[in-house]
mmCIF file of C-alpha atoms in Angstrom:
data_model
loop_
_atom_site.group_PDB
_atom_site.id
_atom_site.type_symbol
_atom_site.label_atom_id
_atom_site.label_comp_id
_atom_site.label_asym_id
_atom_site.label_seq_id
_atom_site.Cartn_x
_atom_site.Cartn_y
_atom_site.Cartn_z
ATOM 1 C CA UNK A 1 -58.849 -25.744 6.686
ATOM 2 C CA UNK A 2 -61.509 -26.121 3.684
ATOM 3 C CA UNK A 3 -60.136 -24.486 0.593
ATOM 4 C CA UNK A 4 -63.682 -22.291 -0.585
ATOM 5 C CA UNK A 5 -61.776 -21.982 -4.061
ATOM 6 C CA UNK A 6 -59.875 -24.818 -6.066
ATOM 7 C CA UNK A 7 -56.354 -24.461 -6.950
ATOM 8 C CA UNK A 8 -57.388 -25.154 -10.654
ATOM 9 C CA UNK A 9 -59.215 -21.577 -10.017
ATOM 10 C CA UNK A 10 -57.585 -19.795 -8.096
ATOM 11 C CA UNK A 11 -54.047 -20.238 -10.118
ATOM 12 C CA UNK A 12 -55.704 -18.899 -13.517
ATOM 13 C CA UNK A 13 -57.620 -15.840 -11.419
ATOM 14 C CA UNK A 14 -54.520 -14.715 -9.742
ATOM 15 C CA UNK A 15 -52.447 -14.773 -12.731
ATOM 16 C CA UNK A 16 -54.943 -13.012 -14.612
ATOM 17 C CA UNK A 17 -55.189 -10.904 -12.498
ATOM 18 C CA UNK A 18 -51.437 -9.496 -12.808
ATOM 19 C CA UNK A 19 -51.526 -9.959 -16.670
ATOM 20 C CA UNK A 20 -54.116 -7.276 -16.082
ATOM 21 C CA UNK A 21 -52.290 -5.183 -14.195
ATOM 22 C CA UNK A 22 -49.102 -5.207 -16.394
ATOM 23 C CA UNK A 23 -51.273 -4.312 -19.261
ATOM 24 C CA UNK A 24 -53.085 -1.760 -17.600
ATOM 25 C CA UNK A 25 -49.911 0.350 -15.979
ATOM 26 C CA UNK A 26 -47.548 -0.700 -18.705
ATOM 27 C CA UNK A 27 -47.261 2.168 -21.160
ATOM 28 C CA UNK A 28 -46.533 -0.058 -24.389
ATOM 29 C CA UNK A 29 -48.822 2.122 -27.103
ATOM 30 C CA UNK A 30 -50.484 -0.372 -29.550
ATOM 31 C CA UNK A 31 -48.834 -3.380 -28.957
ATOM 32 C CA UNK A 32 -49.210 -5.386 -25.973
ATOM 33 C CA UNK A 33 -47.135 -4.882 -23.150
ATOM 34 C CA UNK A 34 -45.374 -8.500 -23.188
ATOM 35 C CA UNK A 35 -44.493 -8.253 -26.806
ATOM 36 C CA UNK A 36 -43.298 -4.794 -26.240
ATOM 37 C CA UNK A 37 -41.240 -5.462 -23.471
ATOM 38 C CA UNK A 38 -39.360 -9.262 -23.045
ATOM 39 C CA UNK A 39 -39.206 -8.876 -19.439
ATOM 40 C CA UNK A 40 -42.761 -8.058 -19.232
ATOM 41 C CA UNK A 41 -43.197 -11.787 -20.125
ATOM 42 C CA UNK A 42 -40.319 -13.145 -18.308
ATOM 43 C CA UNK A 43 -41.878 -11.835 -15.340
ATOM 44 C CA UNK A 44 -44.982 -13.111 -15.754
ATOM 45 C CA UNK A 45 -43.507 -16.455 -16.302
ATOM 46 C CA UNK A 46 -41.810 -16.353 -13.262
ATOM 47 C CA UNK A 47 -45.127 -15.234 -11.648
ATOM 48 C CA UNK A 48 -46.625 -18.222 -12.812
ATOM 49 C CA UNK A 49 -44.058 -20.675 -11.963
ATOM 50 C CA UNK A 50 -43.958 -19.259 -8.136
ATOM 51 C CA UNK A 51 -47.946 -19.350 -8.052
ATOM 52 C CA UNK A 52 -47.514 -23.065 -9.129
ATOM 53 C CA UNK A 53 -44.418 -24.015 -6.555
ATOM 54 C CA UNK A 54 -46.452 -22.027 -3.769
ATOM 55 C CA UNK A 55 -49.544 -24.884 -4.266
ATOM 56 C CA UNK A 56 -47.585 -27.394 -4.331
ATOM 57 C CA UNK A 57 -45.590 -26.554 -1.302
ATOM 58 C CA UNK A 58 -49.434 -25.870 0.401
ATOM 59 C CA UNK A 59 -50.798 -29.238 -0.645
ATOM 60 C CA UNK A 60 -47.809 -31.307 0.529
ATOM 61 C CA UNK A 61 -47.510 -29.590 4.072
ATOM 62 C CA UNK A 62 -51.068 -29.956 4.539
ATOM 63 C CA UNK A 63 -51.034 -33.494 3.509
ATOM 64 C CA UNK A 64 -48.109 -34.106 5.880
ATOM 65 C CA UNK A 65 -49.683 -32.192 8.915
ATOM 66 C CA UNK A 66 -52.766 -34.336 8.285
ATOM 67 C CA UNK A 67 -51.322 -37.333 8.515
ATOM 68 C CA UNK A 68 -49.840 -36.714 11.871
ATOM 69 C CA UNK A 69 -53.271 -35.926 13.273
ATOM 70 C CA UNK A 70 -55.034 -38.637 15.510
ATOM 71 C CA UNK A 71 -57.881 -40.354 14.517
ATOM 72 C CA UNK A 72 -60.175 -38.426 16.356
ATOM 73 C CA UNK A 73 -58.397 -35.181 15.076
ATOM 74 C CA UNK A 74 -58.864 -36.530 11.451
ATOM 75 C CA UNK A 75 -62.543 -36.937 12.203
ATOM 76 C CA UNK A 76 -63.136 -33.408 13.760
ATOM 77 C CA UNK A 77 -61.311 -32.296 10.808
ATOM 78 C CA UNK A 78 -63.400 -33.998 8.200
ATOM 79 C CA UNK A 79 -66.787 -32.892 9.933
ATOM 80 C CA UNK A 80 -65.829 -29.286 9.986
ATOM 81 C CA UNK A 81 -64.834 -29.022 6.249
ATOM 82 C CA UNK A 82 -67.909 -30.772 5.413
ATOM 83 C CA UNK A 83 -70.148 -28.225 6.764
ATOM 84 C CA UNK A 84 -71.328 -26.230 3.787
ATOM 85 C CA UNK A 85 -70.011 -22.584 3.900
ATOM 86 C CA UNK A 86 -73.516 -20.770 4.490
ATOM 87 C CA UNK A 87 -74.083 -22.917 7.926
ATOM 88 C CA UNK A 88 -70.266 -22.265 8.913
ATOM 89 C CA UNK A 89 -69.687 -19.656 12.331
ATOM 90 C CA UNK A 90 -67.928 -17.020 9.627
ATOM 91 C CA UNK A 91 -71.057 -17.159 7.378
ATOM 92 C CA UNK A 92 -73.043 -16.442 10.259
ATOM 93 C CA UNK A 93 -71.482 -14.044 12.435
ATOM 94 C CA UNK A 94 -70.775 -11.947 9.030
ATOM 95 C CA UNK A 95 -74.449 -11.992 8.212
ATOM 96 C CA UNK A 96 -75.674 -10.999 11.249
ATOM 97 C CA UNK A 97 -72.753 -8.183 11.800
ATOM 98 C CA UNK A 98 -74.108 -7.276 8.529
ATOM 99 C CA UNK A 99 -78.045 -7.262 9.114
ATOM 100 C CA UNK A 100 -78.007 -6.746 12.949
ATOM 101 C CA UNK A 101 -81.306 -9.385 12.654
ATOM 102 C CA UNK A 102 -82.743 -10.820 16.040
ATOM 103 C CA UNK A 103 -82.611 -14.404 16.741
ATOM 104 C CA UNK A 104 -85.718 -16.171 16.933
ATOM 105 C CA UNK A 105 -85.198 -16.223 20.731
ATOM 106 C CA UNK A 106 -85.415 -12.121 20.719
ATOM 107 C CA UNK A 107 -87.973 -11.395 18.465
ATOM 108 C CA UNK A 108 -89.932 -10.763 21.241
ATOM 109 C CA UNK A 109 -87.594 -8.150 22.683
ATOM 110 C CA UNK A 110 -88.425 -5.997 18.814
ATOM 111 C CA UNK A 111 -92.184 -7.435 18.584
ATOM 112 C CA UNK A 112 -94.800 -4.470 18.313
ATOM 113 C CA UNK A 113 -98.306 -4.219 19.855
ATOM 114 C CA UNK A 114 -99.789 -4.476 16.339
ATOM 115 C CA UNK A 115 -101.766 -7.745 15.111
ATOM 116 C CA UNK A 116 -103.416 -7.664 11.759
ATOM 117 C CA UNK A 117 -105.192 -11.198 11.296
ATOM 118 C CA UNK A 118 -102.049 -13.131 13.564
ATOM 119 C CA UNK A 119 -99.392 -11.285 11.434
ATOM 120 C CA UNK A 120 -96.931 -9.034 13.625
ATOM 121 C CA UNK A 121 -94.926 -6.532 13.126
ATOM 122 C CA UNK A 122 -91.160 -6.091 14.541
ATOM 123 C CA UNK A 123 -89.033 -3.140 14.622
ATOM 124 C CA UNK A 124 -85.927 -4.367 13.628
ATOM 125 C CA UNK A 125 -83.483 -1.619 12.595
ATOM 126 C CA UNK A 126 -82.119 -0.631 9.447
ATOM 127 C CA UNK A 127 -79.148 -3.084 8.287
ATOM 128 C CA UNK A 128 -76.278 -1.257 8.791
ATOM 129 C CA UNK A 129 -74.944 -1.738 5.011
ATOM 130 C CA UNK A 130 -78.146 0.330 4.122
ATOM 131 C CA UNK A 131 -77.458 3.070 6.257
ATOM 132 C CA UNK A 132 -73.874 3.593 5.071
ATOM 133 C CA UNK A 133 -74.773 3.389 1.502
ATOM 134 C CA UNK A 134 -77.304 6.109 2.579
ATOM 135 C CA UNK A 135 -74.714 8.050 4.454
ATOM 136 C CA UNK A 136 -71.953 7.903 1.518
ATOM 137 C CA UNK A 137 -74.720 8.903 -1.118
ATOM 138 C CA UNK A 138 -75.043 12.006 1.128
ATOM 139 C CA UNK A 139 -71.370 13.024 1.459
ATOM 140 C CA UNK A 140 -71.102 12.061 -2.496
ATOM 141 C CA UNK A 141 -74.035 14.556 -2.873
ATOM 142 C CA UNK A 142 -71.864 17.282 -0.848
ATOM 143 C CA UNK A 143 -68.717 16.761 -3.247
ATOM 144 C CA UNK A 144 -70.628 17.144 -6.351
ATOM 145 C CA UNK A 145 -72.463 20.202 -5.189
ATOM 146 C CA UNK A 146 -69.431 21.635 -4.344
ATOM 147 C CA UNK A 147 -67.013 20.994 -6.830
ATOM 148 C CA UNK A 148 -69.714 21.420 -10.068
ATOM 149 C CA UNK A 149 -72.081 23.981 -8.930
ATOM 150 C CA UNK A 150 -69.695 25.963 -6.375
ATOM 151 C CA UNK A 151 -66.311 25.466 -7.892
ATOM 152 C CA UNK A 152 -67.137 25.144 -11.685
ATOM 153 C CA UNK A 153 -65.649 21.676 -12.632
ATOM 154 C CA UNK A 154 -66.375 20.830 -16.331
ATOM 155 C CA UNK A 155 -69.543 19.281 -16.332
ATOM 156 C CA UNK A 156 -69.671 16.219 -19.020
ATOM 157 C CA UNK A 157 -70.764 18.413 -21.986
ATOM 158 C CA UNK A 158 -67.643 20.359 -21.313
ATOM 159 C CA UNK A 159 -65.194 17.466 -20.840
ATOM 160 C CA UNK A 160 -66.521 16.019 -24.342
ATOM 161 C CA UNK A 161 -65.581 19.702 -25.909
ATOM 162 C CA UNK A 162 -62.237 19.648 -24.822
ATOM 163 C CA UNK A 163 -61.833 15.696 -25.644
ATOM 164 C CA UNK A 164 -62.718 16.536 -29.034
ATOM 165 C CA UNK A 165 -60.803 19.423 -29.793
ATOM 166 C CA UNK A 166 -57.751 17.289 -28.236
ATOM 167 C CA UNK A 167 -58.353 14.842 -30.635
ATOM 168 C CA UNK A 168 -58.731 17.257 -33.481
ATOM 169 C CA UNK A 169 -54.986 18.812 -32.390
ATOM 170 C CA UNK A 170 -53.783 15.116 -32.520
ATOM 171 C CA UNK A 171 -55.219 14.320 -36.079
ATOM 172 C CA UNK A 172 -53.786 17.785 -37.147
ATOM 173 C CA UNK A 173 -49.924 17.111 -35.709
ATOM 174 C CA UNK A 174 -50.372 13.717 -37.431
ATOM 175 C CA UNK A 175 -51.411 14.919 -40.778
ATOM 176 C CA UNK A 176 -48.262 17.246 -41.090
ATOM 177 C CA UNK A 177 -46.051 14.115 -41.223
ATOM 178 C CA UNK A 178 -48.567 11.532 -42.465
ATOM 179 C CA UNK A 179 -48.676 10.300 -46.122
ATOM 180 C CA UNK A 180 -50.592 12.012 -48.367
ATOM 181 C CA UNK A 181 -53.787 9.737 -49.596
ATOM 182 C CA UNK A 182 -55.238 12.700 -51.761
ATOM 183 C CA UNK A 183 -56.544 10.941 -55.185
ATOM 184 C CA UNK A 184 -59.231 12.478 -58.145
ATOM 185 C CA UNK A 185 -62.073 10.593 -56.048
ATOM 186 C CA UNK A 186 -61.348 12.701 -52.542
ATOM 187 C CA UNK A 187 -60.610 15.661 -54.151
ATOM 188 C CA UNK A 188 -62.799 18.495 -53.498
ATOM 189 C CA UNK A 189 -62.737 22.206 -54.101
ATOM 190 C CA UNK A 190 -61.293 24.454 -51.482
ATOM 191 C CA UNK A 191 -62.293 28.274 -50.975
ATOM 192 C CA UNK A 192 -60.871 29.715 -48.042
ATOM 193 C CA UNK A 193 -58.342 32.080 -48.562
ATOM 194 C CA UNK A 194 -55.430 30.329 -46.576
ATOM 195 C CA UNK A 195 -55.531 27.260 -49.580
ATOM 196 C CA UNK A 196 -56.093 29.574 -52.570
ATOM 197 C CA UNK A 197 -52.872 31.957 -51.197
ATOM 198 C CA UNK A 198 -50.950 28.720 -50.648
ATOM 199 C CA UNK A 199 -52.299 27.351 -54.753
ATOM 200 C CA UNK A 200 -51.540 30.982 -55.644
ATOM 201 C CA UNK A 201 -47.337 30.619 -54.397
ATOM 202 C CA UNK A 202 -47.304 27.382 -55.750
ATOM 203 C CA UNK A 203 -48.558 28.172 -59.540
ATOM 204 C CA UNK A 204 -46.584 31.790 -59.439
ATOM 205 C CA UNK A 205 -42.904 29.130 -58.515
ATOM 206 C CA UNK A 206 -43.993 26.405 -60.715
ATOM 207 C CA UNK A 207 -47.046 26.809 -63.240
ATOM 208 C CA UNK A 208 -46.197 30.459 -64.005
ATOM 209 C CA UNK A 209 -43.320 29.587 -66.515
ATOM 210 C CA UNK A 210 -45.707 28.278 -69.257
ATOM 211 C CA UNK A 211 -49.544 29.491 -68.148
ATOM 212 C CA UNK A 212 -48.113 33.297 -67.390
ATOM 213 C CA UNK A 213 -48.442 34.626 -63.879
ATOM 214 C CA UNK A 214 -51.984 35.534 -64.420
ATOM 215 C CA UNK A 215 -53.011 32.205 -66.111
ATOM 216 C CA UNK A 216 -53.221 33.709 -69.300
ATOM 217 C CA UNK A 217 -51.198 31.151 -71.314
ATOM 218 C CA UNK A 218 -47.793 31.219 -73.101
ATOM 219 C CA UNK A 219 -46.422 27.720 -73.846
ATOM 220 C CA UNK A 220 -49.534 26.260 -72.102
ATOM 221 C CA UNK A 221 -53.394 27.045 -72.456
ATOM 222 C CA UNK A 222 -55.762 30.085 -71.411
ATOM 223 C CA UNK A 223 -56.722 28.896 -67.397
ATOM 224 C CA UNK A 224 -58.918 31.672 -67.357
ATOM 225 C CA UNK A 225 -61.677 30.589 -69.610
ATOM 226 C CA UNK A 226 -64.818 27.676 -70.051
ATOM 227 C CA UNK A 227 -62.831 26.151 -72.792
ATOM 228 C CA UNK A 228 -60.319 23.176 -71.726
ATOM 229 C CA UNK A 229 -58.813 20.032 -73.467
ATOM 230 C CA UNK A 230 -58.988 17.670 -70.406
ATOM 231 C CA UNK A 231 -62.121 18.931 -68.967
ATOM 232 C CA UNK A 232 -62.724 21.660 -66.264
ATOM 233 C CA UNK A 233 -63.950 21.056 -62.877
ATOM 234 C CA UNK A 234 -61.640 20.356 -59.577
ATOM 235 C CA UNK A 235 -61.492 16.003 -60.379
ATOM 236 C CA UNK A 236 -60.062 16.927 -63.984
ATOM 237 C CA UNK A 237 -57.872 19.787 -63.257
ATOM 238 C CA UNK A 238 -56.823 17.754 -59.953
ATOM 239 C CA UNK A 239 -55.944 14.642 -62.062
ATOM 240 C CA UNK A 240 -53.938 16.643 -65.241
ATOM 241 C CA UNK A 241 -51.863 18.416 -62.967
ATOM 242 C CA UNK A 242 -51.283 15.389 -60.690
ATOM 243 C CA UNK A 243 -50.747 13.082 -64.297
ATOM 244 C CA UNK A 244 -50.010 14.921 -66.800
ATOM 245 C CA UNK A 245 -51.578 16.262 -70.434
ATOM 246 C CA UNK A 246 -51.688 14.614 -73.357
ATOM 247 C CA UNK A 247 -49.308 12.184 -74.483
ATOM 248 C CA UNK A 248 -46.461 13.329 -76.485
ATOM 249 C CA UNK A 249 -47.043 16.742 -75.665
ATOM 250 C CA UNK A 250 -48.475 19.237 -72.789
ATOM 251 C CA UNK A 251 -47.728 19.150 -69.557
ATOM 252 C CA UNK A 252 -45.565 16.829 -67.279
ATOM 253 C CA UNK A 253 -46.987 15.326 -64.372
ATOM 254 C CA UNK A 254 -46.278 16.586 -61.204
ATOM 255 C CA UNK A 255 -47.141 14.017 -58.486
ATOM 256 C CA UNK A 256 -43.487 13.204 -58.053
ATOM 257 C CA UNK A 257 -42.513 17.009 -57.052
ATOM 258 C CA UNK A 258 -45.704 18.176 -55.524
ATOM 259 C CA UNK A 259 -47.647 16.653 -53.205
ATOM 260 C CA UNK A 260 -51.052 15.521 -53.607
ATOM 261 C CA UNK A 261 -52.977 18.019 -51.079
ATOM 262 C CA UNK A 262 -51.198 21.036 -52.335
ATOM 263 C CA UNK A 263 -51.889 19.928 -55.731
ATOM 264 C CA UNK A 264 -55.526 20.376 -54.490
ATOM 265 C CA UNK A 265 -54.564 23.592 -53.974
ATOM 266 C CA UNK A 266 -53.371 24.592 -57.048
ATOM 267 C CA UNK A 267 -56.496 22.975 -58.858
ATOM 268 C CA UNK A 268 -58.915 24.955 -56.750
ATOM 269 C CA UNK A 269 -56.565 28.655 -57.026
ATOM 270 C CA UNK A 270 -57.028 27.818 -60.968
ATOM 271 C CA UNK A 271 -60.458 27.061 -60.820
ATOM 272 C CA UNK A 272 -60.858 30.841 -58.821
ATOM 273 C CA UNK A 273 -59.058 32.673 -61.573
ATOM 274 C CA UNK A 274 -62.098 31.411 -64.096
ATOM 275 C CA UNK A 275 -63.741 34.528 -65.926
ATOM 276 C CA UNK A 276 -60.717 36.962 -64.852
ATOM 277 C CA UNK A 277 -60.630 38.201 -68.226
ATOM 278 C CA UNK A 278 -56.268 38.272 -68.656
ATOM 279 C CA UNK A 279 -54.900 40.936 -71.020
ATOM 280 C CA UNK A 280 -53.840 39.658 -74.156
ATOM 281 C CA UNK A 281 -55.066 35.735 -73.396
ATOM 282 C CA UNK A 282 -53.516 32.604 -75.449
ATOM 283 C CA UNK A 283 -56.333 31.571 -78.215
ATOM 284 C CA UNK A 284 -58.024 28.789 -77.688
ATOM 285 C CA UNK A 285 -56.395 25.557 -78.845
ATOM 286 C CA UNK A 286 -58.636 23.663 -81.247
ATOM 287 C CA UNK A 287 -58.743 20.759 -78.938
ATOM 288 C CA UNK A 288 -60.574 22.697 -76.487
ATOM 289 C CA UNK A 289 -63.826 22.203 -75.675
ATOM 290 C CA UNK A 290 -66.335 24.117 -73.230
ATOM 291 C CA UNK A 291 -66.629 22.657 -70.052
ATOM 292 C CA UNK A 292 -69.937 22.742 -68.412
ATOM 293 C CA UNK A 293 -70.804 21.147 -64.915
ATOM 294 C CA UNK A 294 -73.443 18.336 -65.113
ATOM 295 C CA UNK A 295 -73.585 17.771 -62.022
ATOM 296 C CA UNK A 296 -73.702 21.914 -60.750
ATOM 297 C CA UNK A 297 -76.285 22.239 -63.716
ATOM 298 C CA UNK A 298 -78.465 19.383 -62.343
ATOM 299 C CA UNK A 299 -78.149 21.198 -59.040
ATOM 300 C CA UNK A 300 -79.304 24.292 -60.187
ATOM 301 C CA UNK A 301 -82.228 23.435 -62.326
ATOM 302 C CA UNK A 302 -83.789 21.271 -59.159
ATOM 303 C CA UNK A 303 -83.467 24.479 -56.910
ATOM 304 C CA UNK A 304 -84.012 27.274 -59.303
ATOM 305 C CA UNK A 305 -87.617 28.928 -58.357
ATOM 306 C CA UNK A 306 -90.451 28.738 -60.966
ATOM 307 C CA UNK A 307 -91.403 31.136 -63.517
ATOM 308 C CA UNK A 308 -94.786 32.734 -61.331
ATOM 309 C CA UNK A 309 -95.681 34.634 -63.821
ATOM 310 C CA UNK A 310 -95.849 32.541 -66.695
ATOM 311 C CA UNK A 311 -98.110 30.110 -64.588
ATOM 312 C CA UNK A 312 -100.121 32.520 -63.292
ATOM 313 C CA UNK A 313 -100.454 33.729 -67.355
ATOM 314 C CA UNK A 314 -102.037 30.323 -67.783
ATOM 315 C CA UNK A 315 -103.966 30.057 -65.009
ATOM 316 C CA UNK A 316 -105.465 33.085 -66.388
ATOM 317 C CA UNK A 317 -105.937 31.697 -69.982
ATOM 318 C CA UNK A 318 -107.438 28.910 -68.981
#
């Protein structure tokens, strides 16, 4: 019997072919599944070996039965498997099960009456792969009426939605035991109440002590005004609370007992006590200087709206 594919083919495409497999059923999270699992790989070795011993045992029984043949067995044999595969009875009678075409004998069983210029016309019927494909597209038709517009499935819009907010969920549970990559260059100011009333328990257990509950000062500076000896803003209060004051003197850094995102915290639940006016505040230290926000300022002056009136004033002089 001709062989349509070598062994040198088919031994790689079989084995791949269960390497795929393995990986695809085999739960083994980031890794792959042979690492994950030894007998994962001593399987497949085994796989391999048998695909191997099952070719050779082939070869040599056909090479035996082949000699035993009779000359004029041998030669049959060799003219069959040198026919090439489309001119073979199988090619054939699958084609034609396949196209349900006339011979050129019976063409004139399917010939029409019409002749345009010597060119005929037959009726030969649809090929019956055709008309399944048209039948299934049908019935697939039915199904997805039924369950989408009928039953409400989640269309893909809605499958996206929940995918996401799955995803969200997971990147939330991880972030409650993940490490903490906060720094001064991620930091940003927070607003909603649920972080400022989390800041606010923090500075009250910790910061309280030597700023006063209301951020007054005591041992440490007024919180509560524009004036500030490391510079105001969420990057700068961020970074002194997260490394310290001054040298020598001030306060401690804290990145060893509190962690960096509810340091953000307490940064932003000072920042919302600015202007609160505390009775009986610290004086400023001389070191202090007034903070003011480049960066806000620059903001402001591109989007605050023109004086109208003084233009129109010299629209007028003019």
């Amino acid at each position: 019997m001709k062989k349509l594919v070598p062994s040198y083919i088919r031994v790689p495409l079989l084995f791949a072919l269960m390497f795929g497999a393995m990986e695809y059923f085999i739960d083994s999270g980031d890794q792959p599944a042979f690492i994950k699992y030894p007998m994962v790989l001593l399987f497949l070795g085994v796989f391999l070996f048998l695909l191997i011993a099952l070719e050779i045992v082939v070869n040599a029984v056909d090479n035996v039965t082949y000699q035993l043949l009779t000359e004029e067995q041998k030669k049959q044999l060799d003219e069959a498997q040198s026919i090439p595969f489309t001119e073979s009875e199988f090619y054939k009678g699958l084609l034609k099960k396949l196209t349900r075409s006339k011979e050129i004998e019976q063409e004139a069983d399917v010939m029409l009456d019409h002749n345009y210029d010597g060119i005929k016309e037959l009726d030969n019927v649809l090929p019956p792969w055709w008309v399944y494909l048209f039948y299934g597209c049908i019935i697939f038709a039915g199904i997805y009426l039924v369950r989408y517009q009928i039953l409400g499935a989640d269309n893909q819009t809605q499958e996206y939605e929940k995918e996401v907010a799955e995803a969200r969920s997971a990147i939330d549970e991880y972030n409650k035991t993940a490490p903490d990559v906060m720094d001064k260059e991620k930091v940003v100011l927070l607003t909603d109440a649920a972080s400022i009333a989390a800041g606010k328990t923090i500075f009250q257990s910790t910061c309280a002590a030597c700023h006063r509950a209301d951020a007054g000062g005591q041992i440490g500076p007024n919180l509560t005004d524009d004036m500030w000896i490391n510079g105001g803003g969420i990057k700068n209060v961020f970074n002194v609370i997260m490394e310290g004051g001054r040298d020598g003197k001030g306060m401690v850094p804290w990145k060893t007992t509190i962690k960096p995102s509810d340091i953000q915290k307490v940064a932003s639940y000072v920042l919302s006590l600015q202007g609160s006016n505390p009775k009986e505040p610290k004086p400023v230290e001389p070191e202090a200087k007034k903070w003011v926000d480049e960066a806000a300022s620059k903001t402001d002056a591109t989007t605050a709206p023109k004086d109208t009136t003084t233009v129109a004033a010299k629209v007028v002089v003019k």
